[in-house]
């Protein structure tokens, strides 16, 4: 089966088309690094989309990744439950990647995705070194993923099919 990967970017914070209605979603940065929590979020959100690239990492590798000064994690809560999360990876080059982004299965289709993505992009631009925000998605992700990224102002700059 062919998989298409889409690469999108935003070169100015002025390009963000923000969705401001939270619908009760509370987004909070996890300021204390805990690799087990990041691993839980990765599995909770990614399982339905076959995220497998990090499943084989050892505890030490997870710890090194999460404790990197370039990686920051935000968690979305709804009525006290984990509703989603995103991780930002800010490089010295000024490129800040939305490395992981998604909603927990019980929260898909409830109108939270646009607001959460707005928060991800806004927080990426709040990192002082950011000159460009970028993300990639693929044809295995949720059917609305690409359109959500584009609706927030991200522009496609590359597409690959394997």
XYZ file of N, CA, C and O in Angstrom:
648
model
N 0.839 -1.183 0.000
C 0.000 0.000 0.000
C 0.881 1.242 0.000
O 1.799 1.373 0.802
N 0.604 2.176 -0.873
C 1.362 3.419 -0.966
C 0.962 4.355 0.171
O -0.211 4.481 0.501
N 1.968 4.974 0.776
C 1.744 5.952 1.836
C 2.295 7.289 1.361
O 3.442 7.378 0.921
N 1.483 8.314 1.455
C 1.911 9.658 1.061
C 2.169 10.480 2.314
O 1.345 10.500 3.226
N 3.332 11.115 2.350
C 3.702 12.002 3.458
C 3.661 13.433 2.953
O 4.181 13.745 1.877
N 3.008 14.283 3.749
C 2.854 15.700 3.415
C 3.655 16.520 4.414
O 3.520 16.338 5.623
N 4.465 17.436 3.915
C 5.267 18.320 4.751
C 4.692 19.730 4.627
O 4.510 20.229 3.516
N 4.412 20.337 5.781
C 3.804 21.665 5.793
C 4.628 22.597 6.661
O 5.292 22.148 7.604
N 4.565 23.890 6.349
C 5.338 24.866 7.105
C 4.592 26.188 7.219
O 3.670 26.465 6.457
N 5.055 26.973 8.179
C 4.579 28.338 8.374
C 5.824 29.176 8.660
O 6.609 28.831 9.546
N 5.986 30.259 7.918
C 7.205 31.062 8.044
C 7.022 32.346 8.828
O 7.972 33.083 9.047
N 5.790 32.629 9.252
C 5.524 33.826 10.042
C 4.338 33.557 10.957
O 3.366 32.918 10.540
N 4.413 34.071 12.163
C 3.300 33.899 13.098
C 2.035 34.586 12.585
O 0.928 34.210 12.973
N 2.197 35.565 11.699
C 1.048 36.264 11.120
C 0.194 35.348 10.242
O -0.949 35.666 9.937
N 0.752 34.208 9.821
C 0.034 33.272 8.950
C -0.924 32.369 9.723
O -1.756 31.696 9.110
N -0.815 32.353 11.054
C -1.675 31.486 11.865
C -3.132 31.928 11.764
O -3.459 33.081 12.025
N -3.974 30.995 11.377
C -5.424 31.209 11.363
C -5.948 30.470 12.590
O -6.178 29.265 12.565
N -6.066 31.217 13.665
C -6.315 30.625 14.969
C -7.781 30.255 15.169
O -8.677 31.005 14.816
N -7.976 29.080 15.734
C -9.306 28.686 16.189
C -9.295 28.918 17.696
O -8.542 28.282 18.422
N -10.107 29.853 18.167
C -9.996 30.301 19.550
C -10.990 29.655 20.503
O -10.828 29.770 21.714
N -12.008 28.988 19.988
C -13.002 28.385 20.877
C -12.464 27.065 21.430
O -12.253 26.104 20.695
N -12.248 27.016 22.736
C -11.641 25.837 23.372
C -12.630 24.697 23.590
O -12.217 23.564 23.768
N -13.909 24.998 23.637
C -14.940 23.986 23.902
C -14.680 23.247 25.218
O -15.010 22.091 25.366
N -14.022 23.944 26.167
C -13.740 23.349 27.471
C -12.405 22.633 27.561
O -12.042 22.113 28.618
N -11.665 22.615 26.472
C -10.349 21.967 26.464
C -9.350 22.867 27.186
O -9.294 24.070 26.948
N -8.568 22.290 28.083
C -7.538 23.024 28.811
C -6.192 22.464 28.367
O -5.954 21.257 28.474
N -5.328 23.321 27.854
C -4.017 22.901 27.354
C -2.960 23.441 28.300
O -2.914 24.634 28.583
N -2.121 22.525 28.782
C -1.126 22.903 29.781
C 0.213 22.262 29.447
O 0.276 21.085 29.088
N 1.290 23.043 29.582
C 2.617 22.488 29.349
C 3.010 21.584 30.510
O 2.790 21.922 31.681
N 3.585 20.447 30.172
C 4.141 19.533 31.177
C 5.568 20.010 31.433
O 6.495 19.642 30.713
N 5.738 20.838 32.438
C 7.027 21.492 32.675
C 8.027 20.607 33.408
O 9.207 20.930 33.473
N 7.570 19.529 33.977
C 8.466 18.577 34.631
C 8.587 17.370 33.707
O 7.587 16.728 33.371
N 9.813 17.099 33.268
C 10.039 15.994 32.337
C 9.804 14.656 33.028
O 10.354 14.392 34.102
N 8.989 13.820 32.403
C 8.739 12.459 32.892
C 8.547 11.581 31.668
O 7.466 11.560 31.064
N 9.611 10.874 31.284
C 9.587 10.128 30.038
C 8.474 9.086 29.999
O 7.916 8.808 28.945
N 8.110 8.537 31.144
C 7.032 7.539 31.164
C 5.703 8.163 30.751
O 4.881 7.527 30.098
N 5.484 9.426 31.132
C 4.266 10.134 30.748
C 4.261 10.381 29.241
O 3.249 10.169 28.567
N 5.395 10.831 28.694
C 5.478 11.043 27.247
C 5.257 9.738 26.492
O 4.582 9.722 25.465
N 5.817 8.658 26.995
C 5.619 7.355 26.347
C 4.138 6.969 26.390
O 3.587 6.488 25.411
N 3.468 7.201 27.535
C 2.042 6.931 27.657
C 1.253 7.743 26.635
O 0.372 7.220 25.946
N 1.550 9.047 26.534
C 0.843 9.909 25.581
C 1.065 9.429 24.151
O 0.117 9.359 23.352
N 2.288 9.099 23.822
C 2.628 8.611 22.488
C 1.817 7.357 22.156
O 1.263 7.228 21.063
N 1.710 6.444 23.110
C 0.962 5.206 22.870
C -0.543 5.468 22.824
O -1.236 4.938 21.955
N -1.058 6.268 23.748
C -2.487 6.558 23.794
C -2.958 7.214 22.501
O -3.958 6.810 21.911
N -2.237 8.221 22.058
C -2.637 8.979 20.879
C -2.263 8.246 19.598
O -3.030 8.204 18.644
N -1.092 7.665 19.576
C -0.559 7.099 18.335
C -0.992 5.699 17.980
O -0.873 5.289 16.824
N -1.499 4.953 18.939
C -1.848 3.557 18.675
C -2.799 3.410 17.491
O -2.604 2.567 16.614
N -3.822 4.246 17.446
C -4.827 4.139 16.385
C -4.279 4.514 15.010
O -4.878 4.197 13.980
N -3.120 5.208 14.987
C -2.532 5.646 13.712
C -1.250 4.887 13.401
O -0.474 5.290 12.534
N -1.014 3.808 14.136
C 0.160 2.949 13.917
C 1.483 3.689 14.073
O 2.432 3.463 13.321
N 1.541 4.595 15.070
C 2.825 5.214 15.376
C 3.696 4.114 15.982
O 3.381 3.575 17.045
N 4.780 3.790 15.328
C 5.634 2.710 15.806
C 7.093 3.112 15.950
O 7.866 2.358 16.523
N 7.482 4.282 15.448
C 8.898 4.636 15.415
C 9.556 4.704 16.786
O 10.749 4.476 16.908
N 8.804 4.942 17.843
C 9.410 5.056 19.176
C 9.100 3.869 20.088
O 9.574 3.825 21.226
N 8.315 2.923 19.622
C 7.907 1.823 20.498
C 9.079 0.953 20.954
O 9.024 0.363 22.026
N 10.118 0.873 20.166
C 11.253 0.016 20.516
C 12.318 0.726 21.352
O 13.315 0.117 21.732
N 12.112 2.011 21.666
C 13.111 2.739 22.448
C 13.197 2.205 23.875
O 12.193 1.871 24.497
N 14.402 2.175 24.384
C 14.626 1.779 25.783
C 14.224 2.935 26.701
O 14.035 4.071 26.249
N 14.135 2.647 27.996
C 13.859 3.708 28.963
C 14.896 4.819 28.868
O 14.560 6.009 28.934
N 16.162 4.440 28.704
C 17.238 5.433 28.637
C 17.071 6.323 27.411
O 17.292 7.545 27.474
N 16.663 5.742 26.271
C 16.463 6.530 25.058
C 15.266 7.469 25.203
O 15.327 8.620 24.777
N 14.186 6.978 25.801
C 13.025 7.831 26.066
C 13.419 8.984 26.973
O 13.060 10.138 26.737
N 14.152 8.675 28.020
C 14.567 9.694 28.988
C 15.409 10.771 28.305
O 15.175 11.971 28.497
N 16.365 10.362 27.483
C 17.232 11.316 26.782
C 16.416 12.195 25.832
O 16.642 13.408 25.753
N 15.453 11.594 25.151
C 14.609 12.361 24.232
C 13.790 13.402 24.985
O 13.802 14.588 24.648
N 13.078 12.967 26.010
C 12.168 13.856 26.734
C 12.925 14.946 27.480
O 12.454 16.077 27.584
N 14.095 14.627 27.985
C 14.866 15.602 28.754
C 15.723 16.512 27.888
O 16.398 17.395 28.405
N 15.668 16.338 26.578
C 16.382 17.245 25.686
C 15.825 18.654 25.879
O 14.611 18.841 25.947
N 16.689 19.660 25.971
C 16.193 21.030 26.152
C 15.391 21.532 24.943
O 14.672 22.520 25.048
N 15.482 20.839 23.817
C 14.758 21.241 22.614
C 13.318 20.739 22.591
O 12.520 21.220 21.798
N 12.995 19.735 23.401
C 11.683 19.097 23.374
C 10.815 19.624 24.508
O 11.240 19.634 25.670
N 9.604 20.061 24.143
C 8.622 20.513 25.137
C 7.287 19.859 24.823
O 6.947 19.659 23.656
N 6.538 19.550 25.882
C 5.293 18.794 25.754
C 4.131 19.555 26.367
O 4.259 20.108 27.464
N 3.000 19.576 25.664
C 1.756 20.152 26.167
C 0.694 19.065 26.144
O 0.629 18.261 25.209
N -0.157 19.069 27.158
C -1.221 18.078 27.276
C -2.564 18.801 27.300
O -2.709 19.826 27.966
N -3.525 18.249 26.573
C -4.885 18.788 26.553
C -5.745 17.924 27.467
O -5.715 16.689 27.381
N -6.491 18.586 28.338
C -7.383 17.897 29.271
C -8.814 18.353 29.034
O -9.065 19.516 28.718
N -9.725 17.426 29.224
C -11.145 17.759 29.180
C -11.799 17.053 30.363
O -11.731 15.816 30.469
N -12.381 17.830 31.244
C -12.988 17.289 32.472
C -12.033 16.355 33.212
O -12.432 15.305 33.729
N -10.744 16.732 33.248
C -9.742 15.973 33.987
C -9.139 14.802 33.246
O -8.187 14.193 33.722
N -9.665 14.473 32.064
C -9.136 13.350 31.286
C -8.171 13.865 30.224
O -8.341 14.955 29.679
N -7.155 13.057 29.908
C -6.234 13.400 28.833
C -6.995 13.312 27.516
O -7.503 12.252 27.148
N -7.076 14.444 26.823
C -7.811 14.504 25.560
C -6.877 14.535 24.349
O -7.298 14.232 23.237
N -5.616 14.894 24.561
C -4.664 14.959 23.467
C -3.352 15.545 23.938
O -3.180 15.842 25.129
N -2.432 15.697 22.996
C -1.145 16.304 23.352
C -0.414 16.732 22.092
O -0.778 16.365 20.979
N 0.642 17.521 22.310
C 1.587 17.812 21.242
C 2.964 18.012 21.846
O 3.107 18.392 23.007
N 3.955 17.669 21.046
C 5.351 17.894 21.407
C 5.965 18.813 20.371
O 5.740 18.635 19.164
N 6.716 19.776 20.848
C 7.452 20.675 19.973
C 8.937 20.382 20.109
O 9.429 20.148 21.223
N 9.636 20.391 18.983
C 11.069 20.147 18.976
C 11.719 21.340 18.278
O 11.642 21.473 17.055
N 12.320 22.226 19.079
C 12.908 23.464 18.568
C 14.396 23.257 18.302
O 15.153 22.944 19.214
N 14.787 23.436 17.075
C 16.190 23.277 16.674
C 16.909 24.623 16.707
O 16.298 25.676 16.578
N 18.225 24.571 16.852
C 19.030 25.798 16.876
C 18.932 26.566 15.570
O 19.154 27.775 15.534
N 18.567 25.883 14.493
C 18.445 26.524 13.179
C 17.264 27.478 13.105
O 17.145 28.253 12.159
N 16.361 27.406 14.096
C 15.160 28.225 14.069
C 13.936 27.469 13.596
O 12.834 28.003 13.575
N 14.130 26.204 13.195
C 13.008 25.361 12.794
C 12.408 24.700 14.027
O 13.107 23.993 14.756
N 11.132 24.930 14.261
C 10.435 24.267 15.355
C 9.422 23.311 14.746
O 8.525 23.726 14.012
N 9.617 22.037 15.042
C 8.748 20.988 14.509
C 7.635 20.662 15.497
O 7.880 20.536 16.702
N 6.431 20.530 14.992
C 5.365 19.901 15.767
C 5.628 18.409 15.584
O 5.233 17.798 14.588
N 6.388 17.851 16.515
C 6.897 16.488 16.359
C 5.790 15.450 16.501
O 5.757 14.460 15.758
N 4.906 15.658 17.464
C 3.761 14.763 17.671
C 2.562 15.620 18.016
O 2.672 16.602 18.742
N 1.416 15.221 17.480
C 0.187 15.967 17.693
C -0.979 15.020 17.517
O -1.013 14.231 16.568
N -1.939 15.080 18.427
C -3.129 14.275 18.211
C -4.065 14.275 19.398
O -3.743 14.768 20.482
N -5.228 13.707 19.152
C -6.276 13.572 20.160
C -6.419 12.113 20.573
O -6.216 11.204 19.756
N -6.801 11.903 21.823
C -7.102 10.561 22.307
C -8.370 10.063 21.608
O -9.226 10.865 21.205
N -8.511 8.758 21.450
C -9.639 8.209 20.691
C -11.010 8.736 21.102
O -11.831 9.034 20.232
N -11.274 8.902 22.386
C -12.588 9.354 22.846
C -12.883 10.819 22.528
O -13.999 11.284 22.754
N -11.904 11.545 22.025
C -12.069 12.978 21.793
C -12.010 13.373 20.322
O -12.129 14.546 19.986
N -11.858 12.410 19.459
C -11.838 12.674 18.016
C -13.259 12.944 17.541
O -14.206 12.281 17.960
N -13.391 13.933 16.670
C -14.696 14.244 16.098
C -15.576 15.112 16.980
O -16.758 15.280 16.713
N -14.997 15.695 18.017
C -15.766 16.528 18.943
C -15.421 18.017 18.816
O -15.809 18.822 19.643
N -14.652 18.366 17.781
C -14.346 19.776 17.538
C -13.161 20.320 18.301
O -13.019 21.534 18.421
N -12.286 19.452 18.813
C -11.131 19.908 19.594
C -9.861 20.114 18.763
O -8.946 20.810 19.181
N -9.767 19.477 17.603
C -8.525 19.457 16.834
C -8.027 20.821 16.392
O -6.836 21.106 16.473
N -8.920 21.676 15.926
C -8.503 22.996 15.457
C -7.945 23.863 16.569
O -6.937 24.552 16.401
N -8.593 23.810 17.730
C -8.115 24.593 18.865
C -6.760 24.060 19.350
O -5.839 24.840 19.588
N -6.641 22.736 19.466
C -5.377 22.161 19.945
C -4.242 22.490 18.978
O -3.144 22.855 19.412
N -4.503 22.401 17.688
C -3.463 22.728 16.715
C -3.113 24.219 16.782
O -1.939 24.581 16.679
N -4.097 25.076 16.969
C -3.816 26.499 17.148
C -2.882 26.720 18.333
O -1.958 27.545 18.270
N -3.120 25.989 19.411
C -2.263 26.089 20.590
C -0.845 25.608 20.273
O 0.132 26.208 20.719
N -0.728 24.528 19.514
C 0.589 24.001 19.153
C 1.371 25.026 18.336
O 2.544 25.315 18.625
N 0.735 25.589 17.338
C 1.416 26.554 16.474
C 1.761 27.827 17.250
O 2.883 28.341 17.156
N 0.829 28.317 18.040
C 1.063 29.522 18.829
C 2.219 29.328 19.806
O 3.091 30.201 19.938
N 2.245 28.189 20.477
C 3.343 27.912 21.412
C 4.666 27.722 20.684
O 5.715 28.082 21.222
N 4.633 27.190 19.481
C 5.862 27.068 18.693
C 6.425 28.449 18.381
O 7.635 28.678 18.493
N 5.544 29.384 18.022
C 6.001 30.748 17.733
C 6.453 31.480 18.990
O 7.251 32.417 18.907
N 5.980 31.065 20.151
C 6.408 31.695 21.405
C 7.841 31.321 21.793
O 8.427 31.950 22.670
N 8.392 30.307 21.174
C 9.797 29.939 21.424
C 10.649 30.981 20.703
O 10.522 31.171 19.492
N 11.496 31.667 21.452
C 12.184 32.859 20.925
C 13.015 32.588 19.673
O 13.164 33.471 18.837
N 13.542 31.392 19.527
C 14.407 31.100 18.384
C 13.646 30.706 17.120
O 14.247 30.564 16.055
N 12.329 30.547 17.193
C 11.561 30.034 16.057
C 11.507 31.021 14.900
O 11.119 32.175 15.069
N 11.914 30.521 13.729
C 11.805 31.271 12.479
C 10.845 30.583 11.514
O 10.397 31.186 10.548
N 10.587 29.295 11.777
C 9.703 28.504 10.923
C 9.097 27.389 11.766
O 9.788 26.764 12.563
N 7.798 27.155 11.594
C 7.113 26.036 12.242
C 6.786 25.036 11.144
O 6.309 25.425 10.067
N 7.068 23.773 11.403
C 6.769 22.777 10.380
C 6.238 21.494 11.021
O 6.398 21.258 12.223
N 5.593 20.698 10.182
C 5.000 19.441 10.620
C 4.899 18.521 9.412
O 4.908 18.999 8.266
N 4.848 17.239 9.672
C 4.506 16.334 8.579
C 3.366 15.429 9.036
O 3.207 15.145 10.224
N 2.558 15.036 8.086
C 1.457 14.106 8.315
C 1.469 13.134 7.141
O 2.221 13.324 6.186
N 0.671 12.114 7.228
C 0.659 11.155 6.121
C -0.744 10.603 5.894
O -1.658 10.851 6.687
N -0.873 9.853 4.830
C -2.175 9.310 4.444
C -2.689 8.263 5.427
O -3.852 7.866 5.337
N -1.871 7.841 6.392
C -2.317 6.904 7.426
C -2.957 7.630 8.611
O -3.615 6.998 9.434
N -2.738 8.939 8.696
C -3.298 9.725 9.799
C -4.789 9.970 9.575
O -5.343 9.615 8.531
N -5.424 10.605 10.542
C -6.861 10.898 10.451
C -7.164 11.624 9.143
O -6.377 12.466 8.687
N -8.305 11.336 8.565
C -8.694 11.915 7.276
C -8.741 13.444 7.311
O -8.562 14.089 6.287
N -8.951 14.032 8.484
C -9.024 15.496 8.595
C -7.700 16.137 8.972
O -7.631 17.371 9.087
N -6.655 15.350 9.171
C -5.379 15.906 9.643
C -4.841 16.959 8.679
O -4.554 18.094 9.074
N -4.689 16.604 7.422
C -4.117 17.532 6.450
C -4.955 18.801 6.334
O -4.410 19.912 6.360
N -6.264 18.659 6.255
C -7.113 19.848 6.120
C -7.066 20.717 7.378
O -7.145 21.946 7.288
N -6.908 20.127 8.560
C -6.775 20.903 9.793
C -5.484 21.726 9.759
O -5.487 22.914 10.081
N -4.383 21.094 9.354
C -3.121 21.828 9.262
C -3.250 22.998 8.291
O -2.812 24.117 8.573
N -3.859 22.753 7.153
C -3.995 23.808 6.152
C -4.968 24.903 6.617
O -4.745 26.077 6.360
N -6.014 24.513 7.327
C -6.982 25.497 7.835
C -6.358 26.427 8.870
O -6.823 27.553 9.057
N -5.308 25.999 9.539
C -4.621 26.833 10.522
C -3.556 27.707 9.862
O -2.889 28.481 10.535
N -3.345 27.559 8.549
C -2.406 28.428 7.837
C -1.106 27.785 7.416
O -0.265 28.441 6.791
N -0.910 26.519 7.735
C 0.301 25.833 7.295
C 0.206 25.554 5.800
O -0.858 25.178 5.292
N 1.317 25.725 5.087
C 1.372 25.529 3.639
C 2.223 24.308 3.305
O 3.300 24.124 3.874
N 1.732 23.508 2.353
C 2.475 22.321 1.960
C 3.694 22.744 1.132
O 3.584 23.582 0.243
N 4.857 22.164 1.458
C 6.053 22.457 0.686
C 6.686 21.221 0.066
O 7.571 21.327 -0.783
N 6.198 20.029 0.469
C 6.725 18.805 -0.120
C 5.735 17.681 0.085
O 5.045 17.633 1.118
N 5.704 16.768 -0.880
C 4.847 15.587 -0.805
C 5.642 14.414 -1.349
O 6.261 14.524 -2.404
N 5.630 13.293 -0.618
C 6.346 12.090 -1.040
C 5.419 10.890 -0.934
O 4.688 10.757 0.041
N 5.492 10.002 -1.927
C 4.724 8.762 -1.884
C 5.675 7.592 -1.965
O 6.562 7.544 -2.833
N 5.503 6.670 -1.027
C 6.356 5.450 -1.009
C 5.476 4.233 -1.114
O 4.404 4.175 -0.576
